[in-house]
Structure formats: C-alpha cells, structure tokens
C-alpha cells in the first residue's frame, strides 16, 4: 500500500511513540524542495510542517521541550535543514504543528541524521574540520545535543578510525547505537555496520561486519523491538535490498 501517492518523492519516515502518526520528508513536485510533513498511520490527514527555503529532511519524533516561560511541555520533532546562504545542514526543532521552529546546532559545517537516545538527547552525525595538513580536511563524528539546543557534546568517533560515521539508530530494547562507518564516502553511502553503547560510547565500539567493499555495503540500520535489525545491504556486484539480520 502506497501511503504517499500524491508525492513525487517521500523519505525518512518516523513513527510517533503512540503509533498513530508518521513524520516524513516529502516533495510534492519534482521542482519543490524537501519539506517535513506528518500524516496518520493510514496515510490520511497529511499536514505540512515546514515551508522555509532549503531542504528539510530526516525528521524524528523527540521528547517534550520545556522553557521556564512555557505554560506546559511541548512535544518536539527534530529534523535537519540546509541553510539557504551556505548550503550546509543544521538541526532544528519544532512542535508537532510546525508553529515554532528553533535552530539547535550552529556547527561550522553540516549536522544531520538525528536519532533520539533513551536519555532524550539527540545523537547525530556532524562534519568535523581537520586542521592537520597531512590528513583529509574533514571527518564525520557522532555528537549529541539536548532538544532545546543546550549541551552540545561529543558522543563517539571524533578521533577514532574509520574516518566517517553516519546514520545513527538507537536500539529500543538494548544499550546500543548502531551506525555506518567507512574509510571513504560513496555516492549512495554505505559502509560497515558498527555499534557503541550509549552508556559508554567511547569504550564500547564493535564492528559487526567486514571491511566495506570487500564484504558488501550496509546502509540505514533500523533496530527492531525484538532485538533484530533491518538494514539495506548490497554485495559488491548487486544493488541495495532490505535484509533482516541477527546482530549476534
């Protein structure tokens, strides 16, 4: 069943905690920019939340934000959006109606791929500029930030190889944050499948699969409630398909 037949493209779905609502990135026409939308689980009642310039992608349901002058906590959706001036991505937060949008990260380069930790913090991928002239000029590390934009902190991988870490995904029943790691960037993305403990991310790194390219490329890990894992995967001589794997 196609839930978005009226869209030219739709991606990055995330289901609300009560299972009734889906937030996603969508393009109504080929020339339109990516915007954040919500809809009911059956595809009805589609509502556009963002309308600004740039591309708005990778939305996820988060916890409730609360400032001292708020009458009550406000449930949040976190997403990545490109800035129209520089083209880099930053993380933003909005209420579930899209009424108020706040920028959360202000990195010199891009922040993207947000996921929500059991602590309520946002873990995400971030480009990190490297001042070492003998090394490539950037890496990708995993960082965290609160949903109100405070406590911007390292999570894993700023100095640990391989150079690129992306697509963090939090296991709902385990102490794990899965992600994709790689020595080089590829057009469609992908690399080896790895994880760290969200309780001790700097001392728990495990690579589950062999070296990228030789053993195939993994992409978009999605933990399941029963402890299993869905992931896109392609062998060196094939295209991406969806697989269910046993993380053990």
mmCIF file of N, CA, C and O in Angstrom, residues 57-127:
data_model
loop_
_atom_site.group_PDB
_atom_site.id
_atom_site.type_symbol
_atom_site.label_atom_id
_atom_site.label_comp_id
_atom_site.label_asym_id
_atom_site.label_seq_id
_atom_site.Cartn_x
_atom_site.Cartn_y
_atom_site.Cartn_z
ATOM 1 N N UNK A 57 14.865 17.593 5.905
ATOM 2 C CA UNK A 57 14.884 16.130 5.785
ATOM 3 C C UNK A 57 15.096 15.481 7.154
ATOM 4 O O UNK A 57 15.349 16.156 8.156
ATOM 5 N N UNK A 58 15.010 14.143 7.171
ATOM 6 C CA UNK A 58 15.356 13.304 8.325
ATOM 7 C C UNK A 58 14.631 13.694 9.609
ATOM 8 O O UNK A 58 15.260 13.808 10.662
ATOM 9 N N UNK A 59 13.303 13.876 9.592
ATOM 10 C CA UNK A 59 12.603 14.242 10.825
ATOM 11 C C UNK A 59 12.418 13.043 11.753
ATOM 12 O O UNK A 59 12.245 11.909 11.296
ATOM 13 N N UNK A 60 12.471 13.291 13.056
ATOM 14 C CA UNK A 60 12.231 12.248 14.058
ATOM 15 C C UNK A 60 11.410 12.840 15.203
ATOM 16 O O UNK A 60 11.569 14.012 15.561
ATOM 17 N N UNK A 61 10.536 12.023 15.774
ATOM 18 C CA UNK A 61 9.812 12.432 16.969
ATOM 19 C C UNK A 61 10.759 12.414 18.161
ATOM 20 O O UNK A 61 11.518 11.466 18.364
ATOM 21 N N UNK A 62 10.723 13.478 18.950
ATOM 22 C CA UNK A 62 11.573 13.586 20.134
ATOM 23 C C UNK A 62 10.687 13.740 21.373
ATOM 24 O O UNK A 62 9.462 13.615 21.305
ATOM 25 N N UNK A 63 11.304 14.029 22.491
ATOM 26 C CA UNK A 63 10.553 14.259 23.714
ATOM 27 C C UNK A 63 9.937 15.643 23.729
ATOM 28 O O UNK A 63 9.814 16.307 22.700
ATOM 29 N N UNK A 64 9.566 16.102 24.920
ATOM 30 C CA UNK A 64 8.911 17.402 25.061
ATOM 31 C C UNK A 64 9.919 18.446 25.538
ATOM 32 O O UNK A 64 10.652 18.222 26.499
ATOM 33 N N UNK A 65 9.965 19.584 24.853
ATOM 34 C CA UNK A 65 10.818 20.705 25.242
ATOM 35 C C UNK A 65 10.079 21.576 26.255
ATOM 36 O O UNK A 65 8.867 21.775 26.157
ATOM 37 N N UNK A 66 10.822 22.131 27.223
ATOM 38 C CA UNK A 66 10.191 22.987 28.220
ATOM 39 C C UNK A 66 11.137 24.112 28.606
ATOM 40 O O UNK A 66 12.244 23.867 29.086
ATOM 41 N N UNK A 67 10.725 25.360 28.359
ATOM 42 C CA UNK A 67 11.414 26.527 28.860
ATOM 43 C C UNK A 67 10.640 27.094 30.049
ATOM 44 O O UNK A 67 9.446 26.814 30.222
ATOM 45 N N UNK A 68 11.292 27.897 30.882
ATOM 46 C CA UNK A 68 10.648 28.395 32.094
ATOM 47 C C UNK A 68 9.416 29.246 31.803
ATOM 48 O O UNK A 68 8.512 29.336 32.634
ATOM 49 N N UNK A 69 9.382 29.882 30.631
ATOM 50 C CA UNK A 69 8.220 30.715 30.319
ATOM 51 C C UNK A 69 7.166 29.971 29.490
ATOM 52 O O UNK A 69 6.213 30.576 29.010
ATOM 53 N N UNK A 70 7.317 28.644 29.307
ATOM 54 C CA UNK A 70 6.313 27.858 28.599
ATOM 55 C C UNK A 70 5.192 27.460 29.560
ATOM 56 O O UNK A 70 5.461 27.055 30.700
ATOM 57 N N UNK A 71 3.950 27.542 29.136
ATOM 58 C CA UNK A 71 2.852 27.112 30.015
ATOM 59 C C UNK A 71 2.859 25.614 30.279
ATOM 60 O O UNK A 71 2.384 25.161 31.317
ATOM 61 N N UNK A 72 3.391 24.828 29.339
ATOM 62 C CA UNK A 72 3.473 23.382 29.523
ATOM 63 C C UNK A 72 4.511 22.817 28.548
ATOM 64 O O UNK A 72 4.873 23.483 27.573
ATOM 65 N N UNK A 73 5.033 21.596 28.804
ATOM 66 C CA UNK A 73 5.994 20.991 27.870
ATOM 67 C C UNK A 73 5.386 20.825 26.477
ATOM 68 O O UNK A 73 4.203 20.551 26.330
ATOM 69 N N UNK A 74 6.226 20.994 25.455
ATOM 70 C CA UNK A 74 5.771 20.935 24.070
ATOM 71 C C UNK A 74 6.461 19.785 23.345
ATOM 72 O O UNK A 74 7.689 19.796 23.195
ATOM 73 N N UNK A 75 5.713 18.758 22.895
ATOM 74 C CA UNK A 75 6.326 17.671 22.115
ATOM 75 C C UNK A 75 7.054 18.224 20.896
ATOM 76 O O UNK A 75 6.583 19.167 20.251
ATOM 77 N N UNK A 76 8.187 17.621 20.573
ATOM 78 C CA UNK A 76 9.053 18.150 19.530
ATOM 79 C C UNK A 76 9.283 17.157 18.407
ATOM 80 O O UNK A 76 9.256 15.934 18.591
ATOM 81 N N UNK A 77 9.538 17.700 17.218
ATOM 82 C CA UNK A 77 10.062 16.968 16.076
ATOM 83 C C UNK A 77 11.402 17.604 15.724
ATOM 84 O O UNK A 77 11.499 18.832 15.582
ATOM 85 N N UNK A 78 12.439 16.785 15.620
ATOM 86 C CA UNK A 78 13.778 17.255 15.261
ATOM 87 C C UNK A 78 14.056 16.874 13.814
ATOM 88 O O UNK A 78 13.733 15.762 13.383
ATOM 89 N N UNK A 79 14.664 17.774 13.048
ATOM 90 C CA UNK A 79 14.983 17.488 11.648
ATOM 91 C C UNK A 79 16.235 18.235 11.244
ATOM 92 O O UNK A 79 16.731 19.110 11.968
ATOM 93 N N UNK A 80 16.778 17.878 10.091
ATOM 94 C CA UNK A 80 17.937 18.558 9.524
ATOM 95 C C UNK A 80 17.478 19.417 8.355
ATOM 96 O O UNK A 80 16.619 19.007 7.573
ATOM 97 N N UNK A 81 18.033 20.605 8.242
ATOM 98 C CA UNK A 81 17.657 21.513 7.150
ATOM 99 C C UNK A 81 18.891 22.248 6.663
ATOM 100 O O UNK A 81 19.771 22.605 7.455
ATOM 101 N N UNK A 82 18.956 22.471 5.363
ATOM 102 C CA UNK A 82 20.074 23.214 4.787
ATOM 103 C C UNK A 82 19.790 24.706 4.885
ATOM 104 O O UNK A 82 18.657 25.158 4.767
ATOM 105 N N UNK A 83 20.847 25.460 5.142
ATOM 106 C CA UNK A 83 20.716 26.907 5.202
ATOM 107 C C UNK A 83 20.828 27.477 3.791
ATOM 108 O O UNK A 83 21.687 27.062 3.017
ATOM 109 N N UNK A 84 19.963 28.421 3.423
ATOM 110 C CA UNK A 84 19.982 28.927 2.045
ATOM 111 C C UNK A 84 21.232 29.712 1.694
ATOM 112 O O UNK A 84 21.598 29.830 0.532
ATOM 113 N N UNK A 85 21.942 30.243 2.712
ATOM 114 C CA UNK A 85 23.119 31.069 2.409
ATOM 115 C C UNK A 85 24.353 30.230 2.106
ATOM 116 O O UNK A 85 25.042 30.448 1.117
ATOM 117 N N UNK A 86 24.630 29.208 2.944
ATOM 118 C CA UNK A 86 25.846 28.418 2.767
ATOM 119 C C UNK A 86 25.587 27.010 2.241
ATOM 120 O O UNK A 86 26.499 26.345 1.782
ATOM 121 N N UNK A 87 24.371 26.514 2.342
ATOM 122 C CA UNK A 87 24.064 25.185 1.855
ATOM 123 C C UNK A 87 24.389 24.072 2.824
ATOM 124 O O UNK A 87 24.111 22.907 2.547
ATOM 125 N N UNK A 88 24.991 24.386 3.976
ATOM 126 C CA UNK A 88 25.275 23.372 4.981
ATOM 127 C C UNK A 88 24.002 23.057 5.762
ATOM 128 O O UNK A 88 23.040 23.820 5.759
ATOM 129 N N UNK A 89 24.013 21.904 6.453
ATOM 130 C CA UNK A 89 22.850 21.466 7.212
ATOM 131 C C UNK A 89 23.042 21.731 8.699
ATOM 132 O O UNK A 89 24.158 21.666 9.221
ATOM 133 N N UNK A 90 21.939 22.029 9.380
ATOM 134 C CA UNK A 90 21.920 22.164 10.826
ATOM 135 C C UNK A 90 20.681 21.453 11.346
ATOM 136 O O UNK A 90 19.760 21.137 10.579
ATOM 137 N N UNK A 91 20.634 21.183 12.646
ATOM 138 C CA UNK A 91 19.463 20.572 13.251
ATOM 139 C C UNK A 91 18.509 21.640 13.747
ATOM 140 O O UNK A 91 18.921 22.681 14.278
ATOM 141 N N UNK A 92 17.222 21.364 13.576
ATOM 142 C CA UNK A 92 16.159 22.266 14.021
ATOM 143 C C UNK A 92 15.126 21.465 14.810
ATOM 144 O O UNK A 92 14.998 20.248 14.646
ATOM 145 N N UNK A 93 14.384 22.156 15.653
ATOM 146 C CA UNK A 93 13.286 21.549 16.382
ATOM 147 C C UNK A 93 12.009 22.336 16.180
ATOM 148 O O UNK A 93 12.035 23.564 16.037
ATOM 149 N N UNK A 94 10.875 21.639 16.150
ATOM 150 C CA UNK A 94 9.585 22.296 16.016
ATOM 151 C C UNK A 94 8.540 21.505 16.787
ATOM 152 O O UNK A 94 8.747 20.329 17.107
ATOM 153 N N UNK A 95 7.443 22.162 17.100
ATOM 154 C CA UNK A 95 6.319 21.458 17.702
ATOM 155 C C UNK A 95 5.620 20.632 16.625
ATOM 156 O O UNK A 95 5.917 20.755 15.434
ATOM 157 N N UNK A 96 4.684 19.791 17.027
ATOM 158 C CA UNK A 96 4.062 18.856 16.082
ATOM 159 C C UNK A 96 3.105 19.544 15.118
ATOM 160 O O UNK A 96 2.601 18.907 14.186
ATOM 161 N N UNK A 97 2.842 20.826 15.312
ATOM 162 C CA UNK A 97 2.054 21.596 14.345
ATOM 163 C C UNK A 97 2.929 22.441 13.427
ATOM 164 O O UNK A 97 2.434 23.052 12.484
ATOM 165 N N UNK A 98 4.225 22.504 13.696
ATOM 166 C CA UNK A 98 5.126 23.329 12.900
ATOM 167 C C UNK A 98 4.977 24.810 13.149
ATOM 168 O O UNK A 98 5.411 25.630 12.338
ATOM 169 N N UNK A 99 4.400 25.197 14.295
ATOM 170 C CA UNK A 99 4.121 26.609 14.559
ATOM 171 C C UNK A 99 5.377 27.393 14.892
ATOM 172 O O UNK A 99 5.539 28.546 14.481
ATOM 173 N N UNK A 100 6.281 26.804 15.667
ATOM 174 C CA UNK A 100 7.516 27.478 16.079
ATOM 175 C C UNK A 100 8.699 26.584 15.735
ATOM 176 O O UNK A 100 8.737 25.418 16.134
ATOM 177 N N UNK A 101 9.663 27.128 14.996
ATOM 178 C CA UNK A 101 10.851 26.385 14.595
ATOM 179 C C UNK A 101 12.069 27.058 15.203
ATOM 180 O O UNK A 101 12.250 28.273 15.075
ATOM 181 N N UNK A 102 12.916 26.267 15.880
ATOM 182 C CA UNK A 102 14.121 26.789 16.508
ATOM 183 C C UNK A 102 15.336 26.036 15.977
ATOM 184 O O UNK A 102 15.321 24.821 15.888
ATOM 185 N N UNK A 103 16.376 26.784 15.665
ATOM 186 C CA UNK A 103 17.626 26.152 15.262
ATOM 187 C C UNK A 103 18.356 25.647 16.504
ATOM 188 O O UNK A 103 18.454 26.353 17.515
ATOM 189 N N UNK A 104 18.888 24.415 16.440
ATOM 190 C CA UNK A 104 19.518 23.783 17.599
ATOM 191 C C UNK A 104 21.033 23.728 17.516
ATOM 192 O O UNK A 104 21.703 23.768 18.545
ATOM 193 N N UNK A 105 21.604 23.565 16.326
ATOM 194 C CA UNK A 105 23.054 23.445 16.190
ATOM 195 C C UNK A 105 23.581 24.529 15.260
ATOM 196 O O UNK A 105 22.897 24.964 14.331
ATOM 197 N N UNK A 106 24.818 24.962 15.531
ATOM 198 C CA UNK A 106 25.440 26.047 14.773
ATOM 199 C C UNK A 106 26.887 25.675 14.423
ATOM 200 O O UNK A 106 27.804 26.456 14.603
ATOM 201 N N UNK A 107 27.079 24.461 13.936
ATOM 202 C CA UNK A 107 28.420 23.992 13.596
ATOM 203 C C UNK A 107 28.947 24.724 12.362
ATOM 204 O O UNK A 107 28.166 25.160 11.498
ATOM 205 N N UNK A 108 30.272 24.852 12.233
ATOM 206 C CA UNK A 108 30.838 25.466 11.028
ATOM 207 C C UNK A 108 30.508 24.683 9.769
ATOM 208 O O UNK A 108 30.407 25.249 8.688
ATOM 209 N N UNK A 109 30.361 23.342 9.908
ATOM 210 C CA UNK A 109 29.984 22.512 8.783
ATOM 211 C C UNK A 109 28.628 21.879 9.071
ATOM 212 O O UNK A 109 27.867 22.407 9.878
ATOM 213 N N UNK A 110 28.291 20.770 8.443
ATOM 214 C CA UNK A 110 26.924 20.257 8.496
ATOM 215 C C UNK A 110 26.681 19.285 9.649
ATOM 216 O O UNK A 110 27.561 18.515 10.039
ATOM 217 N N UNK A 111 25.452 19.330 10.188
ATOM 218 C CA UNK A 111 24.927 18.365 11.142
ATOM 219 C C UNK A 111 23.682 17.719 10.531
ATOM 220 O O UNK A 111 22.835 18.424 9.962
ATOM 221 N N UNK A 112 23.542 16.398 10.676
ATOM 222 C CA UNK A 112 22.427 15.711 10.006
ATOM 223 C C UNK A 112 22.198 14.352 10.668
ATOM 224 O O UNK A 112 22.862 13.985 11.649
ATOM 225 N N UNK A 113 21.245 13.583 10.159
ATOM 226 C CA UNK A 113 20.929 12.223 10.613
ATOM 227 C C UNK A 113 20.619 12.144 12.110
ATOM 228 O O UNK A 113 21.237 11.382 12.848
ATOM 229 N N UNK A 114 19.648 12.903 12.622
ATOM 230 C CA UNK A 114 19.348 12.845 14.053
ATOM 231 C C UNK A 114 18.630 11.554 14.451
ATOM 232 O O UNK A 114 17.867 10.976 13.678
ATOM 233 N N UNK A 115 18.892 11.105 15.678
ATOM 234 C CA UNK A 115 18.173 9.994 16.303
ATOM 235 C C UNK A 115 18.056 10.321 17.791
ATOM 236 O O UNK A 115 18.846 11.106 18.327
ATOM 237 N N UNK A 116 17.086 9.712 18.476
ATOM 238 C CA UNK A 116 16.802 10.056 19.857
ATOM 239 C C UNK A 116 17.299 8.964 20.795
ATOM 240 O O UNK A 116 16.941 7.786 20.651
ATOM 241 N N UNK A 117 18.118 9.348 21.770
ATOM 242 C CA UNK A 117 18.633 8.430 22.769
ATOM 243 C C UNK A 117 17.604 8.211 23.879
ATOM 244 O O UNK A 117 16.702 9.038 24.067
ATOM 245 N N UNK A 118 17.738 7.130 24.666
ATOM 246 C CA UNK A 118 16.839 6.930 25.816
ATOM 247 C C UNK A 118 16.903 8.068 26.828
ATOM 248 O O UNK A 118 15.963 8.270 27.599
ATOM 249 N N UNK A 119 17.999 8.814 26.859
ATOM 250 C CA UNK A 119 18.128 9.967 27.752
ATOM 251 C C UNK A 119 17.302 11.160 27.286
ATOM 252 O O UNK A 119 17.176 12.143 28.015
ATOM 253 N N UNK A 120 16.760 11.103 26.073
ATOM 254 C CA UNK A 120 16.061 12.237 25.488
ATOM 255 C C UNK A 120 16.946 13.127 24.647
ATOM 256 O O UNK A 120 16.460 14.019 23.954
ATOM 257 N N UNK A 121 18.264 12.916 24.689
ATOM 258 C CA UNK A 121 19.174 13.696 23.866
ATOM 259 C C UNK A 121 19.092 13.265 22.400
ATOM 260 O O UNK A 121 18.643 12.158 22.084
ATOM 261 N N UNK A 122 19.574 14.131 21.528
ATOM 262 C CA UNK A 122 19.655 13.848 20.102
ATOM 263 C C UNK A 122 21.085 13.451 19.766
ATOM 264 O O UNK A 122 22.032 14.185 20.062
ATOM 265 N N UNK A 123 21.281 12.269 19.182
ATOM 266 C CA UNK A 123 22.586 11.878 18.659
ATOM 267 C C UNK A 123 22.541 12.075 17.151
ATOM 268 O O UNK A 123 21.529 11.774 16.505
ATOM 269 N N UNK A 124 23.619 12.588 16.572
ATOM 270 C CA UNK A 124 23.591 12.936 15.149
ATOM 271 C C UNK A 124 24.994 12.893 14.573
ATOM 272 O O UNK A 124 25.995 12.877 15.302
ATOM 273 N N UNK A 125 25.073 12.859 13.248
ATOM 274 C CA UNK A 125 26.351 12.916 12.537
ATOM 275 C C UNK A 125 26.732 14.367 12.303
ATOM 276 O O UNK A 125 25.877 15.206 12.014
ATOM 277 N N UNK A 126 28.028 14.640 12.386
ATOM 278 C CA UNK A 126 28.495 16.015 12.211
ATOM 279 C C UNK A 126 29.832 16.022 11.490
ATOM 280 O O UNK A 126 30.737 15.246 11.821
ATOM 281 N N UNK A 127 29.941 16.900 10.487
ATOM 282 C CA UNK A 127 31.236 17.095 9.834
ATOM 283 C C UNK A 127 32.163 17.823 10.797
ATOM 284 O O UNK A 127 31.789 18.828 11.402
#
